[in-house]
Amino acid sequence: MYDVIIVGSGGAGLSAALSAKEKTNKVLVISKTYPTHSQTVQAQGGINCVLDYENDSISNHINDTYKSSKELGNINTIKKMCESAQKTIIWLDKLGVPFSRDNSGKIAQRYFGGTKAKRTCYSSDYTGLKIIHTLYDNCIKNNIEFLNEHTLIDLIINENKYLGINVFNLLSGEVIDLYSKTLIIATGGYGNIYSTHTTNSVSTTGDGLAIAFKHGIKLSNLEFIQFHPTALKGTNTLISESARAEGAFLIDDEGNRFVDELTTRDEVARAIKIKIDNGENVYLDMRHINANIIKEKMPQEQKLIKDIMNLDVHKDLIPIVPAVHYTMGGILTDVSCETSIKDIYACGEVAQNNTHGANRLGGNSLLEIITFGKIAGNNAAEISLKKETNIPNKIEFNVINLILEKKLGKSIYKIKNDLSEAMFNYAGLYRTNNDLKKLHLLIKKFEEEYKNTGIENKSKKYNKNIVDYIELGNLLILSKLVCQSALKRRESRGSHFRKDYKQINKEYQKISTIQNIKERVEYKLEEAL
Ligand SMILES: Cc1cc2nc3c(=O)[nH]c(=O)nc-3n(C[C@H](O)[C@H](O)[C@H](O)COP(=O)(O)OP(=O)(O)OC[C@H]3O[C@@H](n4cnc5c(N)ncnc54)[C@H](O)[C@@H]3O)c2cc1C
């Protein structure tokens, strides 16, 4: 029996683990990937924190975040994150994150979209990678137990009481039960419902949300999907906001700049999409940026552009498209990270704790996952120390055999691609009632196809197809919930833009919640917690 089990070893999960370990030794982290493969490792641009009080202030950070949330954030949660940002950065710095420094040795900062101050701390353009490696090193140093390549497939809940989890061990092909007094879900976002149009790692398949939903845990704000304006055309590889922060322009076929490059992502992405829908190309223009700045601050981006597109940032224009980047919706939590079921916590991109609302500011996600990861770890550990529980009788769980016994129909990979194309076409940067209704029907068709197919590889050991099959089931659940939520929000707000309801509508100045109550989907608009 563990005190705290954490599912997910991204920035949120590892911060939670380190913080829980300060209170108890009985901490376990399980993850379907290795920690160094989590989404967090891809974060390039940086992490927000006010350090320069002459030109910036914490109240500016709070206001910018709330403004960007389009009044769907909760000011107290936002305050919690912004007011403790300096403590968070100092914590990371002390753990060993090699932040870039200015000439006087202070942590360097850059501009990011949606703010007029240099507020983003960074490690060159490898910020997430440096953070994850440092957190993981510290977890190892603190003897935190890890089960990698183990996929969460279900929660064990009895009469609304959390008991443990069912986990698929990829190596052996077996399902094991793990029991704990508290659980932290830190499984990341659901960007892969748009798998062919996303900058996200393959692991962001919304597993935590879908599993939570099946058990009646409340989800929220699923309709808010953030598109990043600048992914390399044809590859979905991200070129971070740091490029525009360091002065890169966005230009059209005529060479004209057409949007303020440093306004919020939703506005920049929509301006680009209009150009693309008109048959034009859009380019990132970095040719005028000093070569030393590129070398020092954007070495990864320069290399990606060379390796993937064979283009030279000093001479060439770089064709870009918007791509799905971040999912604002998640498992609804309060500021303590607790979900609607006691003893189950959620943090990181999987959670909707009312920080980002309808639109996340660049650099605020890394800050949020570390801040609330630490809070979740601390609270889950504290609660577990006061709780007595017994290990329940083992319940037979036959899901893997059922998958292996299924006859092969349509390829699960084809279903996944078709789902992504449908999501992109009908629930993309622009939505309409008719498109979303079409999408709903298509998802129902994909669900049928999924039910009637299995996988080709029938072996049990290290059969990645089994994980892919389970993930597709979760993607389908999430896609349907996103579609339903987008249909219900009859207004345009932040990243959710309805062509048939173009204005913001005060009546919708509420978070959406969606919950499975005895197999009936209940949708509501509620005040932010
Ligand atoms: C290309 C890119 C660049 C970005 N740059 C920035 C940036 O500069 N600044 C910023 O603030 N934000 C940035 N973001 C956003 C930020 O990186 C993410 O929001 C954040 O890293 C999410 O962290 P997380 O810990 O919640 O989840 P993740 O890092 O996604 O980790 C989730 C973990 O859960 C595991 N998992 C998932 N499902 C299961 C399951 N069923 N069973 C077991 N384990 C499971 C995964 O294996 C993984 O270990 C960027 C995002 C992308 C895609």
XYZ file of C-alpha atoms and ligand atoms in Angstrom:
582
model
C 0.000 0.000 0.000
C 1.447 3.332 -1.074
C 0.553 6.659 0.477
C 0.648 8.495 -2.852
C 0.616 7.137 -6.384
C 1.329 9.638 -9.128
C 0.386 8.758 -12.682
C 2.531 10.646 -15.178
C 6.161 11.690 -15.053
C 6.103 15.051 -16.834
C 6.918 18.305 -15.044
C 3.709 18.107 -12.986
C 4.133 14.467 -11.927
C 7.804 14.816 -10.976
C 7.215 18.046 -9.015
C 4.366 16.295 -7.189
C 6.630 13.314 -6.451
C 9.406 15.476 -4.987
C 6.966 17.390 -2.853
C 5.126 14.252 -1.630
C 8.443 12.620 -0.797
C 9.175 15.432 1.681
C 6.308 14.031 3.792
C 6.363 10.266 3.176
C 8.542 7.529 1.728
C 5.628 5.607 0.234
C 5.486 7.419 -3.093
C 5.277 5.711 -6.477
C 5.357 7.284 -9.942
C 3.954 5.266 -12.828
C 4.209 6.346 -16.419
C 3.573 4.915 -19.864
C 6.766 6.553 -21.135
C 10.125 7.220 -19.528
C 10.193 10.597 -17.731
C 12.616 11.991 -20.298
C 10.062 11.280 -23.047
C 7.220 13.224 -21.455
C 5.694 16.161 -23.291
C 7.395 18.610 -20.908
C 10.748 17.812 -22.466
C 9.661 19.588 -25.665
C 8.961 22.950 -24.032
C 11.386 25.356 -25.618
C 10.511 28.942 -24.827
C 10.404 29.306 -21.069
C 8.638 29.758 -17.787
C 7.015 32.966 -16.562
C 7.991 34.810 -13.408
C 8.278 38.490 -12.524
C 11.864 39.220 -11.505
C 12.351 42.785 -12.740
C 10.220 44.928 -10.420
C 11.255 48.168 -12.123
C 9.583 47.286 -15.404
C 7.041 44.695 -14.325
C 4.956 43.660 -11.327
C 3.163 40.606 -9.978
C -0.147 42.400 -10.407
C 0.706 42.817 -14.132
C 1.324 39.065 -14.356
C -2.011 38.378 -12.607
C -3.874 40.838 -14.839
C -2.300 39.562 -18.088
C -3.189 35.973 -17.154
C -6.751 36.879 -16.232
C -7.172 39.020 -19.362
C -5.925 36.187 -21.547
C -8.313 33.766 -19.814
C -11.116 35.982 -21.176
C -12.531 36.260 -17.685
C -12.885 32.507 -17.202
C -9.925 32.181 -14.859
C -10.315 32.343 -11.120
C -8.428 35.311 -9.779
C -7.456 33.533 -6.534
C -5.943 30.562 -8.354
C -4.118 32.899 -10.729
C -2.838 34.928 -7.755
C -1.585 31.765 -6.096
C 0.453 30.881 -9.177
C 1.807 34.372 -9.912
C 2.564 35.337 -6.320
C 4.565 32.152 -5.711
C 6.322 32.247 -9.109
C 9.569 33.602 -7.689
C 9.627 30.857 -5.050
C 9.018 28.314 -7.820
C 11.910 29.604 -9.940
C 14.231 29.689 -6.919
C 13.203 26.083 -6.126
C 14.031 24.994 -9.690
C 17.270 26.985 -9.663
C 18.361 25.353 -6.397
C 17.492 21.895 -7.720
C 19.925 22.627 -10.554
C 17.972 23.894 -13.580
C 20.621 25.760 -15.635
C 18.679 28.945 -16.396
C 20.301 31.284 -18.925
C 21.857 34.314 -17.194
C 22.484 37.921 -18.160
C 25.914 39.599 -17.930
C 25.435 40.387 -14.253
C 24.681 36.739 -13.460
C 20.940 37.263 -12.921
C 18.426 34.855 -14.510
C 17.805 36.206 -18.025
C 14.275 36.922 -19.265
C 12.595 37.275 -22.658
C 9.289 38.594 -24.015
C 6.409 36.211 -24.671
C 3.028 36.853 -26.324
C 0.296 38.712 -24.446
C 2.651 40.711 -22.243
C 4.622 43.900 -22.624
C 7.349 42.941 -20.154
C 10.292 40.540 -20.281
C 8.864 37.957 -17.913
C 9.908 34.577 -19.254
C 12.903 32.751 -17.750
C 14.574 30.230 -20.017
C 17.382 27.756 -20.566
C 18.358 28.729 -24.095
C 15.512 27.074 -26.082
C 15.717 23.817 -24.122
C 13.784 24.971 -21.041
C 11.468 21.960 -20.637
C 14.255 19.487 -21.288
C 16.483 21.075 -18.637
C 13.610 21.184 -16.144
C 12.609 17.553 -16.673
C 16.170 16.248 -16.481
C 16.785 18.193 -13.271
C 13.529 17.048 -11.664
C 14.197 13.431 -12.648
C 17.773 13.572 -11.305
C 16.397 14.831 -8.014
C 13.734 12.106 -7.910
C 16.471 9.494 -8.361
C 18.610 11.181 -5.707
C 15.614 11.003 -3.357
C 15.022 7.292 -4.079
C 11.547 7.837 -5.505
C 10.157 4.612 -6.924
C 9.303 4.523 -10.658
C 7.359 2.089 -12.822
C 7.998 3.197 -16.411
C 6.224 1.719 -19.446
C 3.183 1.077 -17.276
C -0.094 2.438 -18.606
C -2.992 3.442 -16.383
C -6.091 1.687 -17.687
C -8.580 2.131 -14.884
C -9.232 3.440 -11.398
C -10.416 1.169 -8.608
C -13.230 3.069 -6.927
C -15.843 1.553 -4.660
C -18.938 3.483 -3.553
C -17.274 6.735 -4.543
C -14.171 5.881 -2.468
C -10.785 5.785 -4.150
C -8.820 2.544 -3.566
C -6.227 2.058 -6.290
C -5.478 1.692 -9.995
C -5.201 -0.962 -12.712
C -2.041 -0.673 -14.738
C -0.906 -2.422 -17.925
C 2.725 -3.526 -17.790
C 3.999 -3.248 -21.357
C 6.972 -5.543 -20.704
C 5.002 -8.521 -19.379
C 1.617 -7.861 -20.967
C -0.045 -8.263 -17.566
C -2.447 -5.995 -15.744
C -1.477 -5.277 -12.149
C -3.389 -3.629 -9.313
C -1.668 -0.955 -7.265
C -3.207 0.442 -4.092
C -2.665 3.777 -2.415
C -4.348 6.126 0.001
C -4.298 9.008 -2.460
C -3.816 9.356 -6.192
C -2.453 12.186 -8.314
C -3.374 12.182 -11.985
C -0.698 14.053 -13.976
C -1.137 12.458 -17.392
C -0.933 15.585 -19.547
C -3.357 16.954 -22.132
C -5.468 15.630 -25.016
C -3.839 17.291 -28.045
C -3.719 13.969 -29.867
C -7.423 14.079 -30.653
C -5.856 16.151 -33.465
C -2.969 13.691 -33.875
C -2.108 14.709 -37.445
C -2.195 18.444 -36.619
C -0.489 18.785 -33.261
C 2.867 19.786 -31.859
C 2.239 17.453 -28.915
C 4.155 14.303 -28.073
C 2.409 11.016 -28.872
C 1.701 10.437 -25.181
C -0.898 13.203 -24.847
C -3.916 11.038 -25.573
C -6.170 12.310 -22.786
C -6.052 8.997 -20.880
C -6.357 10.591 -17.449
C -9.381 12.641 -18.471
C -11.199 9.803 -20.218
C -10.677 7.387 -17.318
C -11.721 10.025 -14.787
C -14.829 10.796 -16.855
C -15.890 7.117 -16.893
C -15.892 7.224 -13.089
C -18.027 10.340 -12.861
C -15.212 12.783 -12.096
C -16.092 16.261 -13.344
C -14.235 17.623 -16.384
C -14.293 21.250 -17.486
C -13.671 23.695 -20.372
C -12.943 20.948 -22.916
C -13.895 23.175 -25.859
C -10.861 25.427 -25.354
C -8.108 24.089 -27.592
C -5.068 26.276 -28.130
C -3.508 26.428 -31.574
C 0.100 27.578 -31.705
C 0.634 29.977 -34.624
C 4.007 28.663 -35.772
C 4.509 24.968 -36.528
C 6.746 24.098 -39.476
C 4.465 23.467 -42.449
C 3.954 19.774 -43.179
C 5.698 18.553 -40.031
C 3.895 20.001 -36.958
C 7.268 20.734 -35.386
C 6.994 23.753 -33.128
C 8.971 26.929 -33.578
C 8.518 28.511 -30.191
C 7.172 31.935 -29.427
C 10.744 32.801 -28.453
C 11.451 33.359 -32.183
C 8.828 36.118 -32.373
C 9.911 37.307 -28.927
C 13.417 37.838 -30.304
C 11.986 39.833 -33.216
C 10.906 37.373 -35.945
C 8.132 38.677 -38.239
C 5.131 36.901 -39.708
C 4.713 37.776 -43.363
C 2.430 36.754 -46.227
C 3.196 35.968 -49.894
C 3.502 39.699 -50.626
C 6.042 40.111 -47.850
C 3.606 42.128 -45.695
C 3.326 41.842 -41.932
C -0.372 41.402 -41.132
C -0.693 40.843 -37.382
C 0.974 41.986 -34.152
C 3.349 39.046 -33.676
C 3.251 39.367 -29.900
C -0.465 39.431 -29.307
C -2.174 36.331 -27.831
C -1.895 32.990 -29.635
C -5.578 32.670 -30.537
C -5.539 35.994 -32.392
C -2.261 35.323 -34.218
C -3.320 31.772 -35.166
C -6.690 32.930 -36.536
C -5.058 35.717 -38.573
C -2.737 33.120 -40.136
C -5.571 30.662 -40.784
C -7.515 33.339 -42.714
C -4.500 33.811 -45.010
C -4.077 30.058 -45.495
C -7.805 29.562 -46.210
C -7.418 32.256 -48.894
C -4.798 30.111 -50.584
C -1.821 32.119 -49.332
C 1.315 30.989 -47.502
C 2.554 32.460 -44.267
C 6.214 32.632 -43.306
C 8.303 33.264 -40.245
C 10.966 35.760 -41.201
C 14.095 35.627 -39.033
C 16.536 36.930 -41.623
C 17.055 40.294 -39.919
C 17.835 38.836 -36.466
C 21.450 39.072 -35.331
C 23.259 35.754 -35.900
C 24.681 35.757 -32.355
C 21.212 36.076 -30.837
C 20.022 33.109 -32.859
C 23.070 31.084 -31.897
C 22.728 31.874 -28.213
C 18.958 31.907 -27.714
C 17.477 29.694 -30.437
C 20.032 27.009 -31.300
C 17.452 24.197 -31.207
C 15.000 26.053 -33.434
C 17.715 26.917 -35.953
C 18.774 23.264 -36.042
C 15.198 21.965 -36.381
C 14.586 24.327 -39.316
C 17.801 23.171 -40.992
C 17.335 19.444 -40.288
C 13.632 19.213 -41.089
C 13.096 21.846 -43.802
C 16.666 22.254 -45.064
C 16.256 26.019 -44.685
C 18.726 28.586 -43.403
C 17.165 31.042 -40.945
C 19.619 33.761 -42.046
C 18.613 33.566 -45.706
C 15.295 31.758 -46.110
C 11.677 32.390 -45.226
C 10.231 29.597 -43.103
C 6.741 28.357 -44.080
C 4.540 27.842 -41.026
C 0.988 26.755 -40.141
C -0.973 26.856 -36.881
C -1.160 23.504 -35.036
C -2.902 22.246 -31.908
C -0.581 22.889 -29.028
C -2.239 22.958 -25.637
C -5.550 21.864 -24.172
C -7.033 24.276 -21.661
C -9.751 21.849 -20.560
C -9.182 19.153 -17.998
C -10.228 17.400 -14.826
C -11.825 20.120 -12.710
C -9.908 20.838 -9.512
C -9.974 23.459 -6.817
C -6.880 25.389 -5.787
C -5.782 22.456 -3.586
C -5.757 20.259 -6.753
C -8.491 17.955 -5.414
C -10.962 16.582 -7.979
C -14.656 15.884 -7.496
C -13.744 12.509 -5.912
C -12.060 12.681 -2.526
C -8.401 11.601 -2.338
C -7.952 11.919 -6.104
C -5.902 14.925 -7.154
C -5.000 16.223 -10.600
C -2.281 18.630 -11.713
C -0.581 19.809 -14.878
C -2.154 19.930 -18.308
C -4.619 17.170 -17.383
C -6.207 19.514 -14.852
C -8.500 22.516 -15.258
C -7.829 24.517 -12.119
C -9.123 27.818 -13.540
C -5.716 29.320 -14.281
C -5.819 29.547 -18.066
C -9.544 29.876 -18.793
C -10.245 30.294 -22.509
C -6.652 30.945 -23.511
C -3.286 30.157 -21.929
C -0.407 32.629 -22.047
C 2.867 31.193 -23.351
C 5.251 30.429 -20.479
C 2.414 30.038 -17.970
C 2.062 26.295 -18.416
C 5.482 25.357 -17.099
C 4.851 27.690 -14.183
C 1.445 26.161 -13.551
C 2.564 22.517 -13.725
C 5.407 23.045 -11.257
C 3.410 25.253 -8.863
C 0.371 22.998 -8.725
C 2.419 19.794 -9.035
C 4.087 20.759 -5.762
C 0.752 21.665 -4.160
C -0.839 18.368 -5.265
C 2.105 16.332 -3.955
C 2.090 18.090 -0.617
C -1.680 17.848 -0.111
C -1.999 14.229 -1.245
C 0.832 13.181 1.076
C -0.583 15.088 4.042
C -4.031 13.565 3.604
C -2.608 10.077 3.163
C -0.850 10.276 6.529
C -4.202 10.719 8.248
C -5.968 7.924 6.362
C -6.432 4.249 7.201
C -7.276 1.861 4.360
C -7.296 -1.834 3.712
C -6.382 -3.530 0.457
C -9.650 -4.721 -1.143
C -10.185 -8.177 -2.651
C -8.666 -8.527 -6.097
C -11.139 -8.046 -8.920
C -10.371 -9.982 -12.128
C -9.672 -7.585 -14.976
C -9.742 -9.190 -18.381
C -9.430 -6.209 -20.691
C -6.188 -7.251 -22.410
C -7.475 -10.696 -23.360
C -10.650 -9.091 -24.693
C -8.570 -6.799 -26.922
C -6.413 -9.690 -28.179
C -9.465 -11.835 -28.963
C -11.024 -9.177 -31.217
C -11.038 -9.796 -34.967
C -9.259 -7.283 -37.144
C -11.515 -4.717 -38.857
C -10.456 -1.202 -39.829
C -6.911 -0.399 -38.719
C -6.850 1.517 -35.423
C -4.222 3.808 -36.942
C -6.537 4.663 -39.826
C -9.363 5.397 -37.366
C -7.011 7.651 -35.376
C -6.022 9.596 -38.509
C -9.621 9.912 -39.696
C -10.643 11.145 -36.261
C -7.897 13.748 -36.292
C -8.814 15.043 -39.752
C -12.482 15.301 -38.745
C -11.593 17.138 -35.519
C -9.330 19.534 -37.416
C -11.861 20.243 -40.158
C -14.948 20.594 -37.975
C -13.671 21.612 -34.529
C -10.553 23.543 -35.472
C -9.728 27.232 -35.203
C -13.254 28.043 -36.427
C -16.417 26.162 -35.491
C -20.076 26.265 -36.555
C -23.192 24.474 -35.397
C -23.471 22.534 -38.668
C -19.839 21.456 -38.670
C -19.970 20.291 -35.074
C -23.131 18.283 -35.768
C -21.393 16.641 -38.743
C -18.456 15.897 -36.490
C -20.689 14.295 -33.889
C -22.028 11.848 -36.470
C -18.536 11.061 -37.709
C -17.310 10.337 -34.196
C -20.205 7.925 -33.712
C -19.096 6.140 -36.901
C -15.505 5.947 -35.631
C -16.759 4.560 -32.307
C -18.553 1.770 -34.188
C -15.424 1.026 -36.225
C -13.382 0.926 -33.028
C -15.814 -1.460 -31.358
C -15.564 -3.771 -34.362
C -11.838 -4.031 -34.652
C -8.870 -5.435 -32.806
C -5.116 -5.447 -33.358
C -2.907 -7.459 -35.643
C -0.125 -8.323 -33.199
C -1.509 -10.945 -30.809
C 1.532 -11.358 -28.579
C 1.287 -10.253 -24.965
C 4.837 -9.150 -24.279
C 5.947 -5.674 -25.312
C 2.976 -5.309 -27.606
C 2.728 -1.541 -28.132
C -0.413 -2.092 -30.250
C -2.293 -2.895 -27.033
C -1.448 0.526 -25.609
C -2.351 2.171 -28.928
C -5.718 0.398 -28.841
C -6.452 1.582 -25.288
C -5.375 5.132 -26.155
C -7.652 5.297 -29.189
C -10.622 4.430 -26.966
C -9.691 7.409 -24.772
C -9.210 9.720 -27.776
C -12.703 8.864 -28.985
C -14.269 9.620 -25.598
C -12.479 12.960 -25.404
C -13.253 13.960 -28.994
C -16.947 13.445 -28.398
C -16.863 15.485 -25.191
C -14.922 18.296 -26.906
C -17.465 18.305 -29.733
C -20.399 18.408 -27.294
C -18.821 21.206 -25.274
C -18.040 23.240 -28.419
C -21.639 22.818 -29.619
C -23.046 24.091 -26.332
C -20.881 27.220 -26.064
C -22.745 29.520 -28.428
C -20.284 32.405 -28.359
C -16.676 33.175 -29.315
C -14.247 33.441 -26.433
C -10.468 32.989 -26.439
C -9.469 29.909 -28.373
C -13.100 28.889 -29.019
C -14.294 30.772 -32.110
C -17.802 30.154 -33.465
C -18.429 31.614 -36.926
C -22.146 31.569 -36.150
C -21.748 33.354 -32.771
C -18.831 35.702 -33.343
C -19.144 37.802 -30.196
C -18.354 37.147 -26.576
C -21.636 36.673 -24.676
C -21.825 37.676 -20.993
C -24.271 34.822 -20.330
C -21.444 32.398 -21.078
C -18.974 34.036 -18.731
C -18.803 30.725 -16.901
C -16.731 27.578 -17.062
C -18.331 24.571 -18.717
C -18.455 21.293 -16.827
C -19.204 17.862 -18.189
C -19.812 14.785 -16.089
C -20.897 11.196 -16.519
C -23.761 10.593 -14.129
C -24.858 6.965 -14.364
C -24.077 6.791 -18.120
C -25.834 10.111 -18.799
C -23.669 13.057 -19.881
C -24.492 16.145 -17.837
C -23.299 19.500 -19.226
C -23.445 22.692 -17.183
C -22.162 26.261 -17.085
C -20.831 27.082 -13.626
C -18.988 29.862 -11.818
C -15.203 29.291 -11.783
C -14.343 27.627 -8.425
C 6.334 21.666 -28.428
C 5.835 22.282 -27.155
C 6.509 23.373 -26.590
C 6.045 23.941 -25.410
N 6.706 25.001 -24.877
C 6.289 25.544 -23.713
C 6.998 26.624 -23.109
O 8.018 27.072 -23.608
N 6.514 27.124 -21.951
C 5.388 26.657 -21.341
O 5.003 27.159 -20.294
N 4.711 25.613 -21.890
C 5.123 25.042 -23.039
N 4.438 23.994 -23.582
C 3.352 23.372 -22.816
C 3.932 22.476 -21.723
O 5.100 21.853 -22.208
C 2.957 21.386 -21.271
O 1.725 21.949 -21.004
C 3.469 20.710 -20.018
O 4.777 20.239 -20.234
C 2.574 19.580 -19.562
O 3.199 18.948 -18.471
P 2.489 17.756 -17.698
O 3.425 17.299 -16.637
O 1.129 18.174 -17.284
O 2.303 16.631 -18.775
P 3.340 15.830 -19.698
O 4.679 16.440 -19.709
O 2.580 15.644 -20.954
O 3.466 14.458 -18.942
C 2.397 13.534 -18.902
C 2.915 12.228 -18.372
O 1.834 11.325 -18.221
C 2.171 10.070 -18.783
N 0.918 9.390 -19.146
C -0.045 9.813 -20.002
N -1.036 8.900 -20.048
C -0.695 7.899 -19.207
C -1.296 6.666 -18.834
N -2.464 6.242 -19.322
N -0.638 5.866 -17.958
C 0.560 6.235 -17.443
N 1.180 7.390 -17.764
C 0.548 8.212 -18.628
C 3.071 10.416 -19.945
O 3.838 9.317 -20.309
C 3.910 11.533 -19.306
O 4.919 11.001 -18.502
C 4.884 23.425 -24.779
C 4.197 22.356 -25.364
C 4.661 21.791 -26.543
C 3.887 20.681 -27.155
